[in-house]
PDB file of C-alpha atoms in Angstrom:
ATOM      1  CA  GLN A   1     -14.205 -12.401   5.036  1.00 95.00           C
ATOM      2  CA  VAL A   2     -14.199 -12.334   1.248  1.00 97.00           C
ATOM      3  CA  GLN A   3     -14.829 -15.768  -0.267  1.00 98.00           C
ATOM      4  CA  LEU A   4     -15.245 -17.015  -3.796  1.00 98.00           C
ATOM      5  CA  VAL A   5     -16.457 -20.615  -3.939  1.00 98.00           C
ATOM      6  CA  GLN A   6     -16.463 -22.386  -7.279  1.00 98.00           C
ATOM      7  CA  SER A   7     -18.396 -25.382  -8.517  1.00 98.00           C
ATOM      8  CA  GLY A   8     -16.833 -28.816  -8.739  1.00 98.00           C
ATOM      9  CA  ALA A   9     -14.723 -30.553 -11.344  1.00 98.00           C
ATOM     10  CA  GLU A  10     -16.197 -31.362 -14.748  1.00 98.00           C
ATOM     11  CA  VAL A  11     -15.427 -33.900 -17.445  1.00 98.00           C
ATOM     12  CA  LYS A  12     -16.778 -33.063 -20.875  1.00 98.00           C
ATOM     13  CA  LYS A  13     -16.584 -34.445 -24.382  1.00 98.00           C
ATOM     14  CA  ALA A  14     -15.013 -32.408 -27.149  1.00 97.00           C
ATOM     15  CA  GLY A  15     -17.631 -30.200 -28.757  1.00 97.00           C
ATOM     16  CA  ALA A  16     -19.744 -29.904 -25.609  1.00 98.00           C
ATOM     17  CA  SER A  17     -20.109 -26.875 -23.334  1.00 98.00           C
ATOM     18  CA  VAL A  18     -19.183 -26.362 -19.694  1.00 98.00           C
ATOM     19  CA  LYS A  19     -20.554 -23.861 -17.209  1.00 98.00           C
ATOM     20  CA  VAL A  20     -18.644 -23.059 -14.021  1.00 98.00           C
ATOM     21  CA  SER A  21     -20.107 -21.047 -11.156  1.00 98.00           C
ATOM     22  CA  CYS A  22     -18.407 -18.751  -8.654  1.00 98.00           C
ATOM     23  CA  LYS A  23     -20.395 -17.735  -5.565  1.00 98.00           C
ATOM     24  CA  ALA A  24     -19.201 -14.596  -3.805  1.00 98.00           C
ATOM     25  CA  SER A  25     -19.658 -13.695  -0.163  1.00 98.00           C
ATOM     26  CA  GLY A  26     -18.259 -11.294   2.417  1.00 97.00           C
ATOM     27  CA  TYR A  27     -18.524  -8.138   0.316  1.00 97.00           C
ATOM     28  CA  THR A  28     -20.921  -6.101  -1.816  1.00 97.00           C
ATOM     29  CA  PHE A  29     -21.247  -8.262  -4.920  1.00 97.00           C
ATOM     30  CA  SER A  30     -22.035  -5.465  -7.363  1.00 96.00           C
ATOM     31  CA  SER A  31     -19.080  -3.309  -6.329  1.00 96.00           C
ATOM     32  CA  TYR A  32     -16.265  -5.448  -7.706  1.00 97.00           C
ATOM     33  CA  ASN A  33     -15.529  -6.956 -11.102  1.00 97.00           C
ATOM     34  CA  VAL A  34     -14.842 -10.664 -11.422  1.00 98.00           C
ATOM     35  CA  HIS A  35     -12.032 -12.002 -13.599  1.00 98.00           C
ATOM     36  CA  TRP A  36     -11.841 -15.504 -15.024  1.00 98.00           C
ATOM     37  CA  VAL A  37      -8.362 -16.967 -15.449  1.00 98.00           C
ATOM     38  CA  ARG A  38      -7.406 -20.459 -16.576  1.00 98.00           C
ATOM     39  CA  GLN A  39      -4.294 -22.586 -16.275  1.00 98.00           C
ATOM     40  CA  ALA A  40      -3.634 -25.577 -18.498  1.00 98.00           C
ATOM     41  CA  PRO A  41      -1.686 -28.457 -16.922  1.00 97.00           C
ATOM     42  CA  GLY A  42       1.914 -27.393 -16.327  1.00 96.00           C
ATOM     43  CA  GLN A  43       1.330 -24.041 -18.001  1.00 98.00           C
ATOM     44  CA  GLY A  44       0.993 -20.412 -16.957  1.00 98.00           C
ATOM     45  CA  LEU A  45      -1.984 -18.226 -16.202  1.00 98.00           C
ATOM     46  CA  GLU A  46      -4.235 -17.105 -19.048  1.00 98.00           C
ATOM     47  CA  TRP A  47      -6.689 -14.242 -18.627  1.00 98.00           C
ATOM     48  CA  MET A  48     -10.062 -15.102 -20.126  1.00 98.00           C
ATOM     49  CA  GLY A  49     -12.263 -12.125 -19.410  1.00 97.00           C
ATOM     50  CA  ILE A  50     -14.031  -9.958 -16.882  1.00 97.00           C
ATOM     51  CA  ILE A  51     -17.599  -9.238 -15.822  1.00 97.00           C
ATOM     52  CA  ASN A  52     -19.005  -6.299 -13.913  1.00 96.00           C
ATOM     53  CA  PRO A  53     -21.670  -7.848 -11.686  1.00 96.00           C
ATOM     54  CA  GLY A  54     -23.399  -4.518 -11.188  1.00 94.00           C
ATOM     55  CA  GLY A  55     -24.354  -3.854 -14.796  1.00 93.00           C
ATOM     56  CA  GLY A  56     -23.444  -7.183 -16.352  1.00 95.00           C
ATOM     57  CA  HIS A  57     -20.918  -5.643 -18.761  1.00 96.00           C
ATOM     58  CA  THR A  58     -18.322  -8.119 -20.031  1.00 97.00           C
ATOM     59  CA  THR A  59     -14.983  -8.035 -21.831  1.00 96.00           C
ATOM     60  CA  TYR A  60     -13.584 -11.243 -23.294  1.00 97.00           C
ATOM     61  CA  ALA A  61     -10.094 -12.154 -24.474  1.00 97.00           C
ATOM     62  CA  GLN A  62      -9.946 -12.038 -28.256  1.00 96.00           C
ATOM     63  CA  LYS A  63      -8.776 -15.639 -28.351  1.00 95.00           C
ATOM     64  CA  LEU A  64     -12.030 -16.828 -26.754  1.00 97.00           C
ATOM     65  CA  GLN A  65     -14.493 -14.479 -28.450  1.00 94.00           C
ATOM     66  CA  GLY A  66     -17.470 -16.417 -29.750  1.00 95.00           C
ATOM     67  CA  ARG A  67     -16.987 -19.369 -27.372  1.00 98.00           C
ATOM     68  CA  LEU A  68     -17.025 -17.634 -23.986  1.00 98.00           C
ATOM     69  CA  THR A  69     -20.014 -16.259 -22.096  1.00 98.00           C
ATOM     70  CA  MET A  70     -19.992 -14.706 -18.649  1.00 98.00           C
ATOM     71  CA  THR A  71     -23.194 -13.985 -16.749  1.00 98.00           C
ATOM     72  CA  ARG A  72     -24.212 -13.140 -13.226  1.00 98.00           C
ATOM     73  CA  ASP A  73     -27.123 -13.651 -10.852  1.00 97.00           C
ATOM     74  CA  THR A  74     -27.294 -10.783  -8.400  1.00 97.00           C
ATOM     75  CA  SER A  75     -29.932 -12.544  -6.287  1.00 97.00           C
ATOM     76  CA  THR A  76     -27.422 -15.249  -5.332  1.00 97.00           C
ATOM     77  CA  SER A  77     -24.177 -13.246  -5.750  1.00 98.00           C
ATOM     78  CA  THR A  78     -22.980 -15.767  -8.299  1.00 98.00           C
ATOM     79  CA  VAL A  79     -21.126 -15.322 -11.563  1.00 98.00           C
ATOM     80  CA  TYR A  80     -21.014 -17.956 -14.281  1.00 98.00           C
ATOM     81  CA  MET A  81     -18.498 -18.699 -16.999  1.00 98.00           C
ATOM     82  CA  GLU A  82     -19.466 -20.895 -19.962  1.00 98.00           C
ATOM     83  CA  VAL A  83     -17.159 -22.168 -22.689  1.00 98.00           C
ATOM     84  CA  SER A  84     -18.746 -23.792 -25.719  1.00 98.00           C
ATOM     85  CA  SER A  85     -17.365 -26.012 -28.507  1.00 98.00           C
ATOM     86  CA  LEU A  86     -14.820 -27.471 -26.081  1.00 98.00           C
ATOM     87  CA  ARG A  87     -11.476 -28.695 -27.399  1.00 97.00           C
ATOM     88  CA  SER A  88      -8.753 -30.727 -25.715  1.00 97.00           C
ATOM     89  CA  GLU A  89      -6.720 -27.549 -25.260  1.00 97.00           C
ATOM     90  CA  ASP A  90      -9.487 -26.172 -23.018  1.00 98.00           C
ATOM     91  CA  THR A  91      -8.482 -28.727 -20.369  1.00 98.00           C
ATOM     92  CA  ALA A  92      -7.404 -26.528 -17.485  1.00 98.00           C
ATOM     93  CA  VAL A  93      -8.075 -25.312 -13.978  1.00 98.00           C
ATOM     94  CA  TYR A  94     -10.447 -22.363 -14.200  1.00 98.00           C
ATOM     95  CA  TYR A  95     -10.292 -19.647 -11.532  1.00 98.00           C
ATOM     96  CA  CYS A  96     -12.582 -16.766 -10.726  1.00 98.00           C
ATOM     97  CA  ALA A  97     -11.025 -13.808  -8.925  1.00 98.00           C
ATOM     98  CA  ARG A  98     -12.344 -10.550  -7.496  1.00 98.00           C
ATOM     99  CA  GLY A  99     -11.014  -7.577  -9.433  1.00 96.00           C
ATOM    100  CA  VAL A 100      -9.985  -4.261  -7.978  1.00 93.00           C
ATOM    101  CA  ASN A 101     -10.339  -1.113 -10.113  1.00 84.00           C
ATOM    102  CA  SER A 102      -6.683  -0.938 -11.080  1.00 84.00           C
ATOM    103  CA  GLY A 103      -6.909  -4.425 -12.526  1.00 86.00           C
ATOM    104  CA  TRP A 104      -5.411  -6.697  -9.922  1.00 92.00           C
ATOM    105  CA  ALA A 105      -7.171  -9.685  -8.455  1.00 92.00           C
ATOM    106  CA  ASP A 106      -7.209  -9.570  -4.685  1.00 94.00           C
ATOM    107  CA  ASN A 107      -9.137 -12.735  -3.867  1.00 97.00           C
ATOM    108  CA  TRP A 108      -9.312 -15.969  -5.828  1.00 98.00           C
ATOM    109  CA  GLY A 109     -11.625 -18.945  -5.923  1.00 98.00           C
ATOM    110  CA  GLN A 110     -10.253 -22.400  -5.256  1.00 98.00           C
ATOM    111  CA  GLY A 111     -10.250 -23.355  -8.935  1.00 98.00           C
ATOM    112  CA  THR A 112     -12.318 -25.800 -10.979  1.00 98.00           C
ATOM    113  CA  LEU A 113     -10.696 -28.506 -13.071  1.00 98.00           C
ATOM    114  CA  VAL A 114     -12.325 -28.961 -16.456  1.00 98.00           C
ATOM    115  CA  THR A 115     -11.167 -31.987 -18.421  1.00 98.00           C
ATOM    116  CA  VAL A 116     -12.087 -32.295 -22.084  1.00 98.00           C
ATOM    117  CA  SER A 117     -11.897 -35.779 -23.524  1.00 94.00           C
ATOM    118  CA  SER A 118     -12.121 -36.810 -27.122  1.00 85.00           C
TER     119      SER A 118
ATOM    120  CA  ASN B   1      -0.744  -7.618 -28.740  1.00 90.00           C
ATOM    121  CA  LEU B   2       1.043  -6.959 -25.479  1.00 96.00           C
ATOM    122  CA  MET B   3       3.494  -9.536 -24.174  1.00 97.00           C
ATOM    123  CA  LEU B   4       5.116  -9.645 -20.760  1.00 98.00           C
ATOM    124  CA  THR B   5       8.363 -11.618 -20.755  1.00 98.00           C
ATOM    125  CA  GLN B   6       9.711 -13.241 -17.604  1.00 98.00           C
ATOM    126  CA  PRO B   7      12.702 -15.536 -17.083  1.00 98.00           C
ATOM    127  CA  HIS B   8      11.582 -19.137 -17.047  1.00 98.00           C
ATOM    128  CA  SER B   9      13.366 -19.890 -13.788  1.00 98.00           C
ATOM    129  CA  VAL B  10      15.644 -18.412 -11.144  1.00 98.00           C
ATOM    130  CA  SER B  11      17.358 -19.972  -8.178  1.00 97.00           C
ATOM    131  CA  GLU B  12      19.088 -18.609  -5.117  1.00 97.00           C
ATOM    132  CA  SER B  13      20.132 -19.636  -1.633  1.00 97.00           C
ATOM    133  CA  PRO B  14      18.209 -18.978   1.572  1.00 97.00           C
ATOM    134  CA  GLY B  15      18.916 -15.562   3.021  1.00 98.00           C
ATOM    135  CA  LYS B  16      19.940 -14.086  -0.326  1.00 98.00           C
ATOM    136  CA  THR B  17      18.085 -11.672  -2.597  1.00 98.00           C
ATOM    137  CA  VAL B  18      16.515 -12.509  -5.945  1.00 98.00           C
ATOM    138  CA  ILE B  19      15.077 -10.206  -8.605  1.00 98.00           C
ATOM    139  CA  ILE B  20      12.488 -11.404 -11.108  1.00 98.00           C
ATOM    140  CA  SER B  21      11.999  -9.243 -14.182  1.00 98.00           C
ATOM    141  CA  CYS B  22       8.939  -8.653 -16.356  1.00 98.00           C
ATOM    142  CA  THR B  23       9.619  -6.880 -19.654  1.00 98.00           C
ATOM    143  CA  ARG B  24       6.820  -5.158 -21.545  1.00 98.00           C
ATOM    144  CA  SER B  25       6.892  -5.710 -25.316  1.00 97.00           C
ATOM    145  CA  SER B  26       5.105  -2.549 -26.401  1.00 94.00           C
ATOM    146  CA  GLY B  27       3.988   0.674 -24.813  1.00 94.00           C
ATOM    147  CA  SER B  28       5.496   2.179 -21.714  1.00 96.00           C
ATOM    148  CA  ILE B  29       5.816   0.071 -18.578  1.00 97.00           C
ATOM    149  CA  ALA B  30       4.572   3.099 -16.686  1.00 96.00           C
ATOM    150  CA  SER B  31       1.368   3.371 -18.695  1.00 96.00           C
ATOM    151  CA  ASN B  32      -0.427   0.601 -16.793  1.00 96.00           C
ATOM    152  CA  TYR B  33       0.074  -0.834 -13.347  1.00 97.00           C
ATOM    153  CA  VAL B  34       1.987  -4.090 -12.894  1.00 98.00           C
ATOM    154  CA  HIS B  35       0.836  -6.663 -10.346  1.00 98.00           C
ATOM    155  CA  TRP B  36       2.648  -9.755  -9.086  1.00 98.00           C
ATOM    156  CA  TYR B  37       1.241 -13.092  -7.945  1.00 98.00           C
ATOM    157  CA  GLN B  38       2.745 -16.046  -6.123  1.00 98.00           C
ATOM    158  CA  GLN B  39       1.447 -19.529  -6.868  1.00 98.00           C
ATOM    159  CA  ARG B  40       2.470 -22.600  -4.927  1.00 97.00           C
ATOM    160  CA  PRO B  41       1.842 -26.053  -6.444  1.00 94.00           C
ATOM    161  CA  GLY B  42      -1.776 -27.077  -6.254  1.00 93.00           C
ATOM    162  CA  SER B  43      -2.960 -23.698  -4.975  1.00 97.00           C
ATOM    163  CA  ALA B  44      -4.611 -20.608  -6.399  1.00 97.00           C
ATOM    164  CA  PRO B  45      -2.432 -17.544  -6.967  1.00 97.00           C
ATOM    165  CA  THR B  46      -2.118 -14.891  -4.257  1.00 97.00           C
ATOM    166  CA  THR B  47      -1.060 -11.288  -4.689  1.00 97.00           C
ATOM    167  CA  VAL B  48       2.360 -10.257  -3.412  1.00 98.00           C
ATOM    168  CA  ILE B  49       2.591  -6.823  -5.097  1.00 98.00           C
ATOM    169  CA  TYR B  50      -0.117  -4.682  -6.679  1.00 97.00           C
ATOM    170  CA  GLU B  51       0.009  -1.338  -8.504  1.00 97.00           C
ATOM    171  CA  ASP B  52       3.758  -1.603  -9.215  1.00 97.00           C
ATOM    172  CA  ASN B  53       4.990  -1.429  -5.624  1.00 98.00           C
ATOM    173  CA  GLN B  54       2.179  -1.869  -3.105  1.00 97.00           C
ATOM    174  CA  ARG B  55       2.079  -4.801  -0.697  1.00 97.00           C
ATOM    175  CA  PRO B  56      -1.227  -6.316   0.413  1.00 95.00           C
ATOM    176  CA  SER B  57      -1.630  -6.673   4.132  1.00 95.00           C
ATOM    177  CA  GLY B  58      -0.014  -9.848   5.357  1.00 96.00           C
ATOM    178  CA  VAL B  59       2.728  -9.903   2.715  1.00 98.00           C
ATOM    179  CA  PRO B  60       6.134  -9.476   4.393  1.00 97.00           C
ATOM    180  CA  ASP B  61       8.242  -6.448   3.534  1.00 97.00           C
ATOM    181  CA  ARG B  62      10.850  -8.824   2.102  1.00 98.00           C
ATOM    182  CA  PHE B  63       8.741  -8.519  -1.075  1.00 98.00           C
ATOM    183  CA  SER B  64       9.026  -5.300  -3.071  1.00 98.00           C
ATOM    184  CA  GLY B  65       8.167  -4.136  -6.564  1.00 98.00           C
ATOM    185  CA  SER B  66       9.474  -1.490  -8.916  1.00 98.00           C
ATOM    186  CA  ILE B  67       9.351  -0.349 -12.522  1.00 97.00           C
ATOM    187  CA  ASP B  68      12.212   0.869 -14.734  1.00 97.00           C
ATOM    188  CA  SER B  69      11.334   2.951 -17.758  1.00 96.00           C
ATOM    189  CA  SER B  70      14.834   2.629 -19.239  1.00 96.00           C
ATOM    190  CA  SER B  71      14.444  -1.130 -19.641  1.00 97.00           C
ATOM    191  CA  ASN B  72      10.652  -0.978 -19.943  1.00 98.00           C
ATOM    192  CA  SER B  73      10.372  -3.595 -17.276  1.00 98.00           C
ATOM    193  CA  ALA B  74       9.020  -4.264 -13.826  1.00 98.00           C
ATOM    194  CA  SER B  75      10.836  -6.172 -11.121  1.00 98.00           C
ATOM    195  CA  LEU B  76       9.848  -8.220  -8.113  1.00 98.00           C
ATOM    196  CA  THR B  77      12.554  -8.315  -5.466  1.00 98.00           C
ATOM    197  CA  ILE B  78      12.500 -10.885  -2.688  1.00 98.00           C
ATOM    198  CA  SER B  79      15.101 -10.400   0.010  1.00 98.00           C
ATOM    199  CA  GLY B  80      16.068 -12.675   2.879  1.00 98.00           C
ATOM    200  CA  LEU B  81      14.883 -15.674   0.881  1.00 98.00           C
ATOM    201  CA  LYS B  82      13.125 -18.463   2.722  1.00 97.00           C
ATOM    202  CA  THR B  83      12.388 -21.953   1.514  1.00 97.00           C
ATOM    203  CA  GLU B  84       8.673 -21.100   1.732  1.00 96.00           C
ATOM    204  CA  ASP B  85       9.197 -18.498  -1.039  1.00 98.00           C
ATOM    205  CA  GLU B  86       9.745 -21.328  -3.496  1.00 98.00           C
ATOM    206  CA  ALA B  87       6.871 -20.948  -5.962  1.00 98.00           C
ATOM    207  CA  ASP B  88       5.893 -19.697  -9.399  1.00 98.00           C
ATOM    208  CA  TYR B  89       5.615 -15.921  -9.793  1.00 98.00           C
ATOM    209  CA  TYR B  90       3.546 -14.145 -12.443  1.00 98.00           C
ATOM    210  CA  CYS B  91       3.393 -10.509 -13.458  1.00 98.00           C
ATOM    211  CA  GLN B  92       0.217  -8.991 -14.859  1.00 98.00           C
ATOM    212  CA  SER B  93      -0.584  -5.749 -16.646  1.00 98.00           C
ATOM    213  CA  TYR B  94      -3.213  -4.243 -18.943  1.00 96.00           C
ATOM    214  CA  ASP B  95      -3.218  -3.998 -22.725  1.00 95.00           C
ATOM    215  CA  SER B  96      -5.059  -0.780 -23.495  1.00 93.00           C
ATOM    216  CA  SER B  97      -5.140  -1.523 -27.234  1.00 92.00           C
ATOM    217  CA  ASN B  98      -7.557  -4.411 -26.848  1.00 91.00           C
ATOM    218  CA  HIS B  99      -8.787  -3.955 -23.273  1.00 94.00           C
ATOM    219  CA  GLU B 100      -7.308  -7.206 -22.040  1.00 96.00           C
ATOM    220  CA  GLU B 101      -5.347  -8.139 -18.947  1.00 97.00           C
ATOM    221  CA  VAL B 102      -2.129  -9.980 -19.752  1.00 97.00           C
ATOM    222  CA  PHE B 103      -0.013 -12.333 -17.637  1.00 98.00           C
ATOM    223  CA  GLY B 104       3.668 -12.973 -18.030  1.00 98.00           C
ATOM    224  CA  GLY B 105       4.694 -16.551 -18.677  1.00 98.00           C
ATOM    225  CA  GLY B 106       5.715 -17.092 -15.062  1.00 98.00           C
ATOM    226  CA  THR B 107       9.010 -17.627 -13.282  1.00 98.00           C
ATOM    227  CA  LYS B 108       9.785 -20.670 -11.190  1.00 98.00           C
ATOM    228  CA  LEU B 109      11.750 -19.669  -8.103  1.00 98.00           C
ATOM    229  CA  THR B 110      13.876 -22.358  -6.490  1.00 98.00           C
ATOM    230  CA  VAL B 111      15.367 -21.678  -3.072  1.00 97.00           C
ATOM    231  CA  LEU B 112      18.156 -24.145  -2.464  1.00 91.00           C
TER     232      LEU B 112
END
């Protein structure tokens, strides 16, 4: 079955960077995009960006341009999401999700809580 | 930039029908698919409707989706409400102008 397993919770200082991993299994890794979505405490879902694991092409939300980097390792079927220059407002649960061509996310990771402290 | 507007909350009794709307701020609602997600507290979202009106396997047919060009909105209809339907619901669509996916602000459904 399709599974996306994310790395564990992180606590970071403001100004630092955080890198979250998302290991895929149960399907052909290069055939599906991977979205990253975050959710601040008590807030709604925010789309961050998308990576095509086959070619590595990425698209980032304008709001996060310059601070967000998505990469992938095809040898381990893992995608990575890194946010730099962390601020308190980056405190959120970060989700990876497998993307279908029409844009919807059909399988989600369990989420990774990132807490940014000042 | 595209905005998808949802009611903050809705409530209804078990067995009844509820409709959650998602209004597109610019461009035609029919120009890009709308998808709907259910999120229970402490859990990741799951898809209840994709591509406007398609149900993933395992989602009961009490859940249905539609779009209305006259109001430029999409709707998620849940009939025969059950207490287990109590959750937050989010719509999602694509902003072609900047190549971004966009989520609505979410609607909290209370079944009481």
